[in-house]
Coordinates of C-alpha atoms in Angstrom, one line a residue:
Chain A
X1 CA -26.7 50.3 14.7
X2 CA -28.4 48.0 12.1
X3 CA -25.4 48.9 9.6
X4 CA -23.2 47.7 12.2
X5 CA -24.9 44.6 12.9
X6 CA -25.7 43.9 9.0
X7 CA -21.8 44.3 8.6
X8 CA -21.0 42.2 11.6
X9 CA -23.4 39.3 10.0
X10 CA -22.0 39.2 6.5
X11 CA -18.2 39.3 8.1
X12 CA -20.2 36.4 10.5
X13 CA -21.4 34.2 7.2
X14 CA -18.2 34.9 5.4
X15 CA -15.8 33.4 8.4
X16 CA -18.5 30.5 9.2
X17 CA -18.3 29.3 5.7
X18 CA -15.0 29.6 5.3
X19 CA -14.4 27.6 8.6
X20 CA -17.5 25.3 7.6
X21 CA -16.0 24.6 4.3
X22 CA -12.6 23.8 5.9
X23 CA -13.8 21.3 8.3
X24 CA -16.2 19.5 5.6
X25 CA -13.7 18.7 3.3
X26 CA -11.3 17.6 6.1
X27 CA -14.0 15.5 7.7
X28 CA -14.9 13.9 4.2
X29 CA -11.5 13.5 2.9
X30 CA -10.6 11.6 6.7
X31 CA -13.6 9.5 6.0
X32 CA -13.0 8.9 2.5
X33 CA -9.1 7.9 3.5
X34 CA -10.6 5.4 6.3
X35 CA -12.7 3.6 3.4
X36 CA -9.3 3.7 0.9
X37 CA -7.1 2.2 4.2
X38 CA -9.6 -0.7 4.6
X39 CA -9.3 -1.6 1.0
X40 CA -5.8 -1.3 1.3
X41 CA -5.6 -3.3 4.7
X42 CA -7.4 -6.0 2.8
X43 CA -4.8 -6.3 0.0
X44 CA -1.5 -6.1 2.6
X45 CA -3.4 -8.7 5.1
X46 CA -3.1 -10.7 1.7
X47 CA 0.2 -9.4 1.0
X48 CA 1.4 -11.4 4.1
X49 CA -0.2 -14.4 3.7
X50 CA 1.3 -14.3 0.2
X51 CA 4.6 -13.2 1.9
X52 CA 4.5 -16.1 4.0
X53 CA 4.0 -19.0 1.3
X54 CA 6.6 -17.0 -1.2
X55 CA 9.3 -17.5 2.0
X56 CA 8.6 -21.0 2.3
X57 CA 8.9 -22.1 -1.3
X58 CA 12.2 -19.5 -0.9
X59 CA 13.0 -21.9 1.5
X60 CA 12.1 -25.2 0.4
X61 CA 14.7 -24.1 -2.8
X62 CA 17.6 -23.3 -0.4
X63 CA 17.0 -26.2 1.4
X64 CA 16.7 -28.4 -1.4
X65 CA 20.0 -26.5 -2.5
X66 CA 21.6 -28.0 0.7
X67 CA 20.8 -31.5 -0.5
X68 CA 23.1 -31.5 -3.6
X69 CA 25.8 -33.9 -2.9
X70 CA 29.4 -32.3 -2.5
X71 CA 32.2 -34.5 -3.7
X72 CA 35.0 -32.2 -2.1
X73 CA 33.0 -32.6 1.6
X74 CA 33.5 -35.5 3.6
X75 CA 30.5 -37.6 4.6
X76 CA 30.4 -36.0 8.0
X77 CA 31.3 -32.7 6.9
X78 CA 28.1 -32.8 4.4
X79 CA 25.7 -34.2 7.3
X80 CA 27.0 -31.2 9.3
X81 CA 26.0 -28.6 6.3
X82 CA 22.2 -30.2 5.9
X83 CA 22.2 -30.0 9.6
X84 CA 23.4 -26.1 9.5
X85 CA 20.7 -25.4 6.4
X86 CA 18.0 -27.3 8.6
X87 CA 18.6 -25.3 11.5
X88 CA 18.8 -22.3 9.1
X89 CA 15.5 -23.0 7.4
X90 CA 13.5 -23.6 10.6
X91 CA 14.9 -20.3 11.8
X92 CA 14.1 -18.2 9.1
X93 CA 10.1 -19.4 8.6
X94 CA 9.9 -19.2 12.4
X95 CA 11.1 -15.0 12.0
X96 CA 8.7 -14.7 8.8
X97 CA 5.9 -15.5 11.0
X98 CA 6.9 -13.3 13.9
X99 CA 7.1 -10.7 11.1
X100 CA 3.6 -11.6 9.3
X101 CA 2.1 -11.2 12.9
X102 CA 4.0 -7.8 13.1
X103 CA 2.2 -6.7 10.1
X104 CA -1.0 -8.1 10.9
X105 CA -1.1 -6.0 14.1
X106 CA -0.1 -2.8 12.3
X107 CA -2.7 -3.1 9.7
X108 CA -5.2 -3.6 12.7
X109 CA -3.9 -1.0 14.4
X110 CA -3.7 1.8 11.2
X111 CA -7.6 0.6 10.2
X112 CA -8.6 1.7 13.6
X113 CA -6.4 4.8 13.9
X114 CA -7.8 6.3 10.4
X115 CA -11.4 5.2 11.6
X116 CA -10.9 7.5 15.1
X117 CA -9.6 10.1 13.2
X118 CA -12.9 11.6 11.3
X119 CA -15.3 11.3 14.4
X120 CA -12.9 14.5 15.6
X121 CA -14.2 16.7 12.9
X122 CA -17.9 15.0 13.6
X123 CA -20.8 17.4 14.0
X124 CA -21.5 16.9 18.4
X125 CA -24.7 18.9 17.9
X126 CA -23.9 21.0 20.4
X127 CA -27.1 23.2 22.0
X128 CA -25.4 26.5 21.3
X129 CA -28.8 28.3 20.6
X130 CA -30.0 27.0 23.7
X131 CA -26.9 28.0 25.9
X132 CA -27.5 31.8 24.3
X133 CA -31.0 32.2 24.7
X134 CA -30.0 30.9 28.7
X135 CA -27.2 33.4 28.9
X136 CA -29.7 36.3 27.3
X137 CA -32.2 34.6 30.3
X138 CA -29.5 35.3 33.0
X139 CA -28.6 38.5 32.2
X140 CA -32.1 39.7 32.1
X141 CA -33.1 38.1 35.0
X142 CA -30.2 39.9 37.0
X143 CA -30.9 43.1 35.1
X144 CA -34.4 42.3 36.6
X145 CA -36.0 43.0 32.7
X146 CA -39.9 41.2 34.0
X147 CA -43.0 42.3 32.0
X148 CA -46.1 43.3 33.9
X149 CA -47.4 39.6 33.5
X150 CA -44.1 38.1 35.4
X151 CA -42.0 37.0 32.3
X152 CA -38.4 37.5 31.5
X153 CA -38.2 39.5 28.8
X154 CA -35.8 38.7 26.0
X155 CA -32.7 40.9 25.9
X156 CA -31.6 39.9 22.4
X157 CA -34.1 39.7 19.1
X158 CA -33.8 36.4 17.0
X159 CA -31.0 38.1 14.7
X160 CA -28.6 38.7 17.4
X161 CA -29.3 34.9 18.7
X162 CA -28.8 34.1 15.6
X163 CA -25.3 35.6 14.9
X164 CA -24.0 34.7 18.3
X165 CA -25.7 30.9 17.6
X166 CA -23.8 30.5 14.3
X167 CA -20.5 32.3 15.7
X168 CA -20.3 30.6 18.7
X169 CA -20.8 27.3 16.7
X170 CA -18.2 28.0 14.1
X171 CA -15.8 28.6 17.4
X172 CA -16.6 25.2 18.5
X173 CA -16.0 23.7 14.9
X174 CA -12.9 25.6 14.6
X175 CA -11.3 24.2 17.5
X176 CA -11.8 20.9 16.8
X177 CA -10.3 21.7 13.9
X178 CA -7.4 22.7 15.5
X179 CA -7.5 19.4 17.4
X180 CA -7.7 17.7 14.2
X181 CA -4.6 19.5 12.9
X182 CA -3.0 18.7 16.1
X183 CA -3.5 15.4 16.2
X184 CA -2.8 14.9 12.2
X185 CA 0.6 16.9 13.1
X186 CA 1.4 14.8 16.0
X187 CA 0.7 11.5 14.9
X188 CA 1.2 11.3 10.7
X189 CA 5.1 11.2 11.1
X190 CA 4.1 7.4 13.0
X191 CA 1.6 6.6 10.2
X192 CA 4.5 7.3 7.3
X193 CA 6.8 5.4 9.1
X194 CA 4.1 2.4 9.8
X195 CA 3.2 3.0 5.8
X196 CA 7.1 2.8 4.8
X197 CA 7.4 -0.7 6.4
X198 CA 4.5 -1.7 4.0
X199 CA 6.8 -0.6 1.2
X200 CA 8.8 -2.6 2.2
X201 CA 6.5 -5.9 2.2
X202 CA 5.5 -5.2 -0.9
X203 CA 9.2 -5.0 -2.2
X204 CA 9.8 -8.1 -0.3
X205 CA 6.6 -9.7 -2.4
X206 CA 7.9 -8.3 -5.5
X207 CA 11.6 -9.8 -4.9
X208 CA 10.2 -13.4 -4.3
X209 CA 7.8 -13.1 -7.5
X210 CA 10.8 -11.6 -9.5
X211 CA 12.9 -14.8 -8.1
X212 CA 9.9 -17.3 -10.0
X213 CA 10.9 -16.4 -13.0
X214 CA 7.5 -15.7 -14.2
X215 CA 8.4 -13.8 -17.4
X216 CA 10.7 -16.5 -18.3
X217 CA 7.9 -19.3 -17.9
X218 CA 5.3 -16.8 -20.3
X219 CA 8.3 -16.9 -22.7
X220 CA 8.4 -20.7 -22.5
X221 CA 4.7 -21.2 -22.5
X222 CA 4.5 -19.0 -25.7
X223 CA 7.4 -20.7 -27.6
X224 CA 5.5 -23.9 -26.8
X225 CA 2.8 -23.3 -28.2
X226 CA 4.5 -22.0 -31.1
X227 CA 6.5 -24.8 -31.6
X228 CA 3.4 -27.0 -31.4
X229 CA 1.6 -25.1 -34.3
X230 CA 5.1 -25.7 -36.2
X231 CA 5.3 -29.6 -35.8
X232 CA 1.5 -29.6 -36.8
X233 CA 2.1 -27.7 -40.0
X234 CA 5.6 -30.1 -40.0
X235 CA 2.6 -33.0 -40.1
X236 CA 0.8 -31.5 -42.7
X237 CA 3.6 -30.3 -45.0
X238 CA 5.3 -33.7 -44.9
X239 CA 2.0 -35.1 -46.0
X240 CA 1.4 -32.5 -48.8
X241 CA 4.7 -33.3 -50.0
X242 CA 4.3 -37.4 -50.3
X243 CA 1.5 -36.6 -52.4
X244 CA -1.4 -35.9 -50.0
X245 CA -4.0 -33.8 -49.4
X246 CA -3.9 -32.6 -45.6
X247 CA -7.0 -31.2 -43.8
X248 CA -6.3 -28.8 -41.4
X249 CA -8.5 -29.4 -38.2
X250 CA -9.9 -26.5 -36.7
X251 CA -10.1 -27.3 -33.1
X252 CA -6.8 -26.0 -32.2
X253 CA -5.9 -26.1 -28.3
X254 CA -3.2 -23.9 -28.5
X255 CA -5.9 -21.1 -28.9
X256 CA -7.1 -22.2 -25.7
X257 CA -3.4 -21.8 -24.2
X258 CA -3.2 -18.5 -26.0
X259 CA -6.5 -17.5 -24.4
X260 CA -4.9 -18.2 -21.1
X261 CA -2.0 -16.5 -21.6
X262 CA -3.3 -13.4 -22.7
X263 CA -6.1 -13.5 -19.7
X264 CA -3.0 -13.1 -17.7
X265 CA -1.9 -9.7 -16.2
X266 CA 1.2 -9.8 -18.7
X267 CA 2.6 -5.9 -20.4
X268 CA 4.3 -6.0 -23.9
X269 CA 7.0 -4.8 -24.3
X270 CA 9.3 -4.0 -27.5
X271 CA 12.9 -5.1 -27.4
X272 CA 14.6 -2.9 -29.4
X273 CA 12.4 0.1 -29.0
X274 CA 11.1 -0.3 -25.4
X275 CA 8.8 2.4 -23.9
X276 CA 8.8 2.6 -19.8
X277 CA 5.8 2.5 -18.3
X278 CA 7.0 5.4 -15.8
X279 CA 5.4 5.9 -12.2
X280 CA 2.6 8.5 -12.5
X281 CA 4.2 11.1 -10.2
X282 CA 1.6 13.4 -7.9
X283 CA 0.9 16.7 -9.4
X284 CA 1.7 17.9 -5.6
X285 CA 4.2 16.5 -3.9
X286 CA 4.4 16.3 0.4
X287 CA 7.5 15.8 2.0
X288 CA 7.7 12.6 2.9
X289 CA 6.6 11.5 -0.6
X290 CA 10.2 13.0 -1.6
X291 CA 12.1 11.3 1.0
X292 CA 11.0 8.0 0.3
X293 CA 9.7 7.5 -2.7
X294 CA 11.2 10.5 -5.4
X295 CA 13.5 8.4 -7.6
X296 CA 16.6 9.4 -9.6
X297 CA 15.9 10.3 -12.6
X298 CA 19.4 8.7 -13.3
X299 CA 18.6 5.7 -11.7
X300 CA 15.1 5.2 -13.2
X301 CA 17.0 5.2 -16.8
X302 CA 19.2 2.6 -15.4
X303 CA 16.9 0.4 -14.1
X304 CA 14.6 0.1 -16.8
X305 CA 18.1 -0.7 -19.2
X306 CA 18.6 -3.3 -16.8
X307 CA 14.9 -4.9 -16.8
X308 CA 15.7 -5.3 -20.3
X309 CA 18.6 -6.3 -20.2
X310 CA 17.4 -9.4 -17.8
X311 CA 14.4 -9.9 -20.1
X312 CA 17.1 -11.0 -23.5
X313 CA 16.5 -14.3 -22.8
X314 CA 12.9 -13.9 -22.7
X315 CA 11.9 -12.7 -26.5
X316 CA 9.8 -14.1 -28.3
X317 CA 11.0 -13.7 -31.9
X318 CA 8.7 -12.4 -34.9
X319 CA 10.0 -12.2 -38.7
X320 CA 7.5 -11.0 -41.3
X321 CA 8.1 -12.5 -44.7
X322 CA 5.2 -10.7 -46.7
X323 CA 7.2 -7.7 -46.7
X324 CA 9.8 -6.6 -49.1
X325 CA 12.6 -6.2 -47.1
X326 CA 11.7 -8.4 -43.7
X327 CA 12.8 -7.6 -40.3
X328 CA 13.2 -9.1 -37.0
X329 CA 10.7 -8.3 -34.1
X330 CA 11.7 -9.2 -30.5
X331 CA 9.4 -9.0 -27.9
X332 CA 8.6 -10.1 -23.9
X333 CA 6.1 -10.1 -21.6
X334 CA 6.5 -9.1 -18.1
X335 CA 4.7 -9.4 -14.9
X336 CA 7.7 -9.3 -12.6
X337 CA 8.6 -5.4 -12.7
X338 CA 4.8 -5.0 -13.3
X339 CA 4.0 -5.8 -9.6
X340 CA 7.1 -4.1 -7.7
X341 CA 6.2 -0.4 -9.5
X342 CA 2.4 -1.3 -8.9
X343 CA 2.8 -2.1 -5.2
X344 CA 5.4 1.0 -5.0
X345 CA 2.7 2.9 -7.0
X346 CA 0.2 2.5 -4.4
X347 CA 1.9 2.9 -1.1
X348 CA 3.4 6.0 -2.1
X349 CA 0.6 7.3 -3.4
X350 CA -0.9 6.8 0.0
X351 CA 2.7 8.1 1.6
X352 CA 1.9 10.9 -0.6
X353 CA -1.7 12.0 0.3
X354 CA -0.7 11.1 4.2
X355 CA 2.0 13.7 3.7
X356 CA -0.3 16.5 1.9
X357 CA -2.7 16.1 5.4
X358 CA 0.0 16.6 7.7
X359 CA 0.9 19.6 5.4
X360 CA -2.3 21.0 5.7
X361 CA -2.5 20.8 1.7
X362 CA -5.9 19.3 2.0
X363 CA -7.2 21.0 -1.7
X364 CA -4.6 19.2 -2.8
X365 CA -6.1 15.8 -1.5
X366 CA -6.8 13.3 -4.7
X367 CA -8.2 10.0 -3.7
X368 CA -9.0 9.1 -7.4
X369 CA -5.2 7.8 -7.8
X370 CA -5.6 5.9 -4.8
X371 CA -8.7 4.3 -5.9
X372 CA -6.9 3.5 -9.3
X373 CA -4.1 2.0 -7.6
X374 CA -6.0 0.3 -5.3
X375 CA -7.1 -1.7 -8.2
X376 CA -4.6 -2.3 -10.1
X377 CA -2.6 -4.2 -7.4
X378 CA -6.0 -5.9 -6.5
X379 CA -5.9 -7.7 -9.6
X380 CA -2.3 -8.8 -9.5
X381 CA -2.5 -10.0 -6.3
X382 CA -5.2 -11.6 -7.5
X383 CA -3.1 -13.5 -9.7
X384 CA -0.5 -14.3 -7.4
X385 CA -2.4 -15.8 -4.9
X386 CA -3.9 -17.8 -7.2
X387 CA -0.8 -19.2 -8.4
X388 CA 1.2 -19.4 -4.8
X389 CA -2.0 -19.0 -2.2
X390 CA -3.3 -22.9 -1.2
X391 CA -6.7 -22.9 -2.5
X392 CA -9.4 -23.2 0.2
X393 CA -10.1 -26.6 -0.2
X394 CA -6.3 -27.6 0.1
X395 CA -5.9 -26.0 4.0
Chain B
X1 CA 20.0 5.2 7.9
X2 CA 16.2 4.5 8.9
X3 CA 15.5 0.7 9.3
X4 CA 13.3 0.7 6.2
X5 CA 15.7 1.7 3.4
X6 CA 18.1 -0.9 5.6
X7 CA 15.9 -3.6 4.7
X8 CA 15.2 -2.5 1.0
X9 CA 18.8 -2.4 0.7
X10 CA 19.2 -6.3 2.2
X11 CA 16.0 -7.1 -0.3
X12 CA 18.3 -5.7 -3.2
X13 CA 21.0 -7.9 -2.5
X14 CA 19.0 -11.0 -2.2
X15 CA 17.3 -10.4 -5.1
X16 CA 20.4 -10.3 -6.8
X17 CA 22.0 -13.1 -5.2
X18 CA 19.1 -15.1 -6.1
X19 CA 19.7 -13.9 -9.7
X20 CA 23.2 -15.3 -9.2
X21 CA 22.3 -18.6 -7.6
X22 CA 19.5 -19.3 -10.8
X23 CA 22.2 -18.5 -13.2
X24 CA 24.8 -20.7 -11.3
X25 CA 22.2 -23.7 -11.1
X26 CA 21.5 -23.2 -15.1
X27 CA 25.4 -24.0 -15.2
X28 CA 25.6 -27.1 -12.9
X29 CA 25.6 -29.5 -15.6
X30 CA 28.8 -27.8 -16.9
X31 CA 31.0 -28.3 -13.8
X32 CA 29.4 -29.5 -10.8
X33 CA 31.7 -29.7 -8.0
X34 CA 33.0 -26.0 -9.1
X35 CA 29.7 -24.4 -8.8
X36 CA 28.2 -26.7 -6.4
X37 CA 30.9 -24.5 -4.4
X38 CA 29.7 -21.3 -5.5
X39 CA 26.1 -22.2 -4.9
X40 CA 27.2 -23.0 -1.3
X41 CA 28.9 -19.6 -1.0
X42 CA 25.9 -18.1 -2.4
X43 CA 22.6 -20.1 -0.5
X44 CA 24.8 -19.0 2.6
X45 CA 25.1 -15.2 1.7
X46 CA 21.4 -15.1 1.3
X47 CA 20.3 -16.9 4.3
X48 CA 22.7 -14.8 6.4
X49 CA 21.4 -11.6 4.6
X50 CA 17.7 -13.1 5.1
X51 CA 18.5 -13.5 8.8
X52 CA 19.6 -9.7 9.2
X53 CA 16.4 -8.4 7.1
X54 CA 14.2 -10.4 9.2
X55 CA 15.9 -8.8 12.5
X56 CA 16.0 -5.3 11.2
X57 CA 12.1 -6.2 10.6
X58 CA 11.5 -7.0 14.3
X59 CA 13.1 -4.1 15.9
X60 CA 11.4 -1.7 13.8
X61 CA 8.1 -3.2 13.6
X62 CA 8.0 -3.4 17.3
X63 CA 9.2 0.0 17.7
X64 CA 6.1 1.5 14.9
X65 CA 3.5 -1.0 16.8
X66 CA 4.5 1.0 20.1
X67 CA 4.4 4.4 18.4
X68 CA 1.1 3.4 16.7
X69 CA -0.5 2.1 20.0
X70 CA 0.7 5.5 21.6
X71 CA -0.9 7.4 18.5
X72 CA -4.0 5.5 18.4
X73 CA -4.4 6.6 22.2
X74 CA -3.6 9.9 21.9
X75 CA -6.3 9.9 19.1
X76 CA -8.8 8.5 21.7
X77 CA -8.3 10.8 24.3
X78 CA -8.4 13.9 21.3
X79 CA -12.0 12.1 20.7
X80 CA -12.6 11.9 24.1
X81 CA -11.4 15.6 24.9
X82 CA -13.9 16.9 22.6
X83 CA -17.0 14.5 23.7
X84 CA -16.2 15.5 27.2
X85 CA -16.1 19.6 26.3
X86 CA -19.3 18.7 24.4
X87 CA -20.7 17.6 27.6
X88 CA -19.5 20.0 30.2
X89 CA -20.9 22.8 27.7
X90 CA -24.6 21.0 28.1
X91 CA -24.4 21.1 31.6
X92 CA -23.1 24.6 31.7
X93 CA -26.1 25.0 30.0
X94 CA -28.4 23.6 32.6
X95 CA -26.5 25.2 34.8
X96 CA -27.7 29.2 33.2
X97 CA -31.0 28.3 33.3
X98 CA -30.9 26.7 36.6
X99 CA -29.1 29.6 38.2
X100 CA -31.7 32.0 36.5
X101 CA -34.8 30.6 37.7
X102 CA -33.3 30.3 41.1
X103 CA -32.0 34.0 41.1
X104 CA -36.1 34.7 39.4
X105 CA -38.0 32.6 42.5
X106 CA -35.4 33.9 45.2
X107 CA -35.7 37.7 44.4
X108 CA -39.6 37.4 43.8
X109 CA -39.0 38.8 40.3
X110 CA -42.7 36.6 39.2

């Protein structure tokens, strides 16, 4: 009888753990997602206020587009068109802010789904023990088991309460596991969806950036600068060759400039020989991460050829003469394809791990890329809004 | 197609559009009236294509906010399912010992 009840304990302790360990690292990874989605939230809620002032300088260009004379148009007929591109304009900020509100409610809405998704998995403290020992009391109380002195006497020792305690307990834990599961199985095809529109935002974000040309304007601000030091040593040279004796000053402001430039969140790259800087692809990858996010490898190769190909007129040129047989360096800077692939990065990163949940894959659960992500985009949005965003004390 | 890749799409052409319409303004000075025309053609295209993004946005943002609220309720009434259980087994429990000491004072079992 021991044996059997020895046996009965370690198969008990085996399947508790097992189902302890399940629901643990489901409950922590659900709570560690809600942190990530709050951080996230923070940087879309951004992400549409930086939406919304993008579309109106988009507009403010096509408007100011409209403006421009047209000689083959009569008067009238050009009146008209501003009128059109008016109406136009007024329309299309007027849906951008439907939109923004769209998004804002979704983000609301997905912070307080992922926060009512751990408490499921929550530990209710439920009085198991108690409800045994009160069963054990029923029964003996019907099997009249009374001592001489009037008390009930205990049915089961503390090792049999103890075994029913902890499986009745894991029974309870497993099934709201299974609600959990249920709940993730039902509902996470509606989160990938919500999670797909913010792909597109970002997109949207990283469309309007790409459409400010900011790689050209690096390009600019660098040959500036460059062309500055060259009418300076122009100055000296001139100088040195009527017969003077030029003193370089050492208080150059281009260094400042360059100290700008380089503060921003700029990546070389090599003209001729130009490495991608690829997406980091998931180790494991869910279903949904496939559907909408998997890219051709194909298409990945043509897509980089045409970021550089767009980037030509953006090299900065570098010939060393000290060696013996010179050669021509072009380089550029980008920021542009920068922020679409970091945005993309991160929501389908977060596609990705959604996914793994709703396929059970929980070991396979990494928020560390998240967390990465999370940052990286943090600091370019950073720079954005800083740039596009009207500083606090312009509102 | 789902409403998403729809709107990436419309963002693809726009973006190039707008690559068009920068490269077209860079050549103004060349011939005005001629690509005065095109940047007509082309500020028209991508307000048109801006207007059919933005309306593939609404349906299918209203449409997820609808699912989400749905979801987000469901959720609640999971949580609440299991607060509820967590409840009814505490006063099952009351209910034992209750029963017992009743069954223990009727039947003069003291």
């Amino acid at each position: 009888m021991d044996k059997k009840i020895l046996c009965i304990a370690v198969m008990t302790s085996l399947l508790t753990g097992c189902i302890s360990n399940k629901v643990n690292h489901a409950h922590t990874t659900a709570v560690n997602l809600s942190q990530e989605t709050d951080k996230f939230v923070m940087l879309s809620n951004t992400s549409i206020e930086l939406n919304k002032a993008l579309a109106l300088k988009e507009q403010d260009h096509q408007l100011g587009d409209g403006l421009f004379p047209k000689i083959s148009l009569s008067k009238t007929d050009r009146e008209t068109a501003v009128k059109y591109n008016t109406f136009h304009a007024y329309d299309l900020i007027y849906s951008n802010k439907e939109v923004s509100k769209a998004f804002t409610k979704q983000n609301q809405l997905l912070v307080e789904y992922f926060k009512s998704l751990s408490p499921i998995l929550e530990d209710k403290s439920v009085d198991v023990a108690g409800l045994v020992k009160n069963i054990d009391y029923l029964n003996q109380v019907i099997e009249k088991n009374v001592s001489e002195d009037g008390q009930v006497n205990a049915g089961l020792n503390e090792t049999k309460v103890d075994l029913i305690t902890r499986t009745l307990s894991s029974g309870f834990k497993f099934h709201q596991y299974k609600v959990f599961k249920n709940a993730i199985r039902e509902q996470f095809p509606i989160i990938i969806e919500a999670l797909y529109w913010q792909k597109v935002l970002f997109n949207d974000n990283a469309d309007y950036i790409s459409g400010n040309h900011l790689n050209e304007k690096f390009a600019l601000e660098y040959r500036n600068i460059e062309k500055n030091l060259l009418n300076q040593f122009n100055v000296y040279d001139d100088l040195r060759v009527r017969g003077g004796k030029p003193v370089p000053t050492y208080n150059l402001k281009e260094i400042k400039k360059f100290d700008e430039l380089t503060s921003q969140p700029y990546t070389y790259f090599n003209y001729l020989k130009p490495v991608d800087y690829k997406y980091e692809e998931p180790s494991v990858k869910s279903a949904p991460y496939i559907e909408i996010c998997e890219i051709n490898k194909n298409k990945q190769e043509n897509e980089f050829s045409n970021f550089i190909t767009q980037n030509k007129n953006n090299l900065v040129e570098v010939k060393d003469v000290s060696q013996d047989s010179p050669t021509f360096q072009y380089v550029f800077y980008d920021v542009e394809r920068k922020y679409l692939q970091s945005g993309d990065q991160l929501i389908c990163e977060l596609i990705n791990i959604v996914g793994l949940m709703q396929e059970n894959k929980f070991d396979d659960v990494k928020l560390k890329g998240l967390e990465k992500y999370l940052s990286n985009y943090d600091e370019l949005l950073k720079y954005f809004s800083n740039l596009y965003l009207p500083k606090k004390e312009d509102k | 197609m789902k409403g998403q890749s729809a709107a990436l799409q419309i963002l693809e052409e726009i973006k190039m559009l707008k690559l068009a319409q920068y490269l077209v303004e860079k050549l103004l000075p060349e011939d005005y009236e001629l690509n005065m025309q095109r940047l007509d053609v082309i500020t028209g295209k991508i307000q048109k294509l801006r207007k059919v993004y933005y309306y593939t946005l609404k349906v299918g943002m209203d449409e997820i906010r609808t699912d989400l609220e749905n979801a987000l309720n469901d959720l609640k009434n999971y949580n609440d399912g299991i607060d509820r259980q967590v409840t009814d087994l505490a006063q099952i429990n009351q209910m034992l010992k209750l029963v017992a000491q009743v069954i223990f004072v009727a039947f003069g079992l003291g």
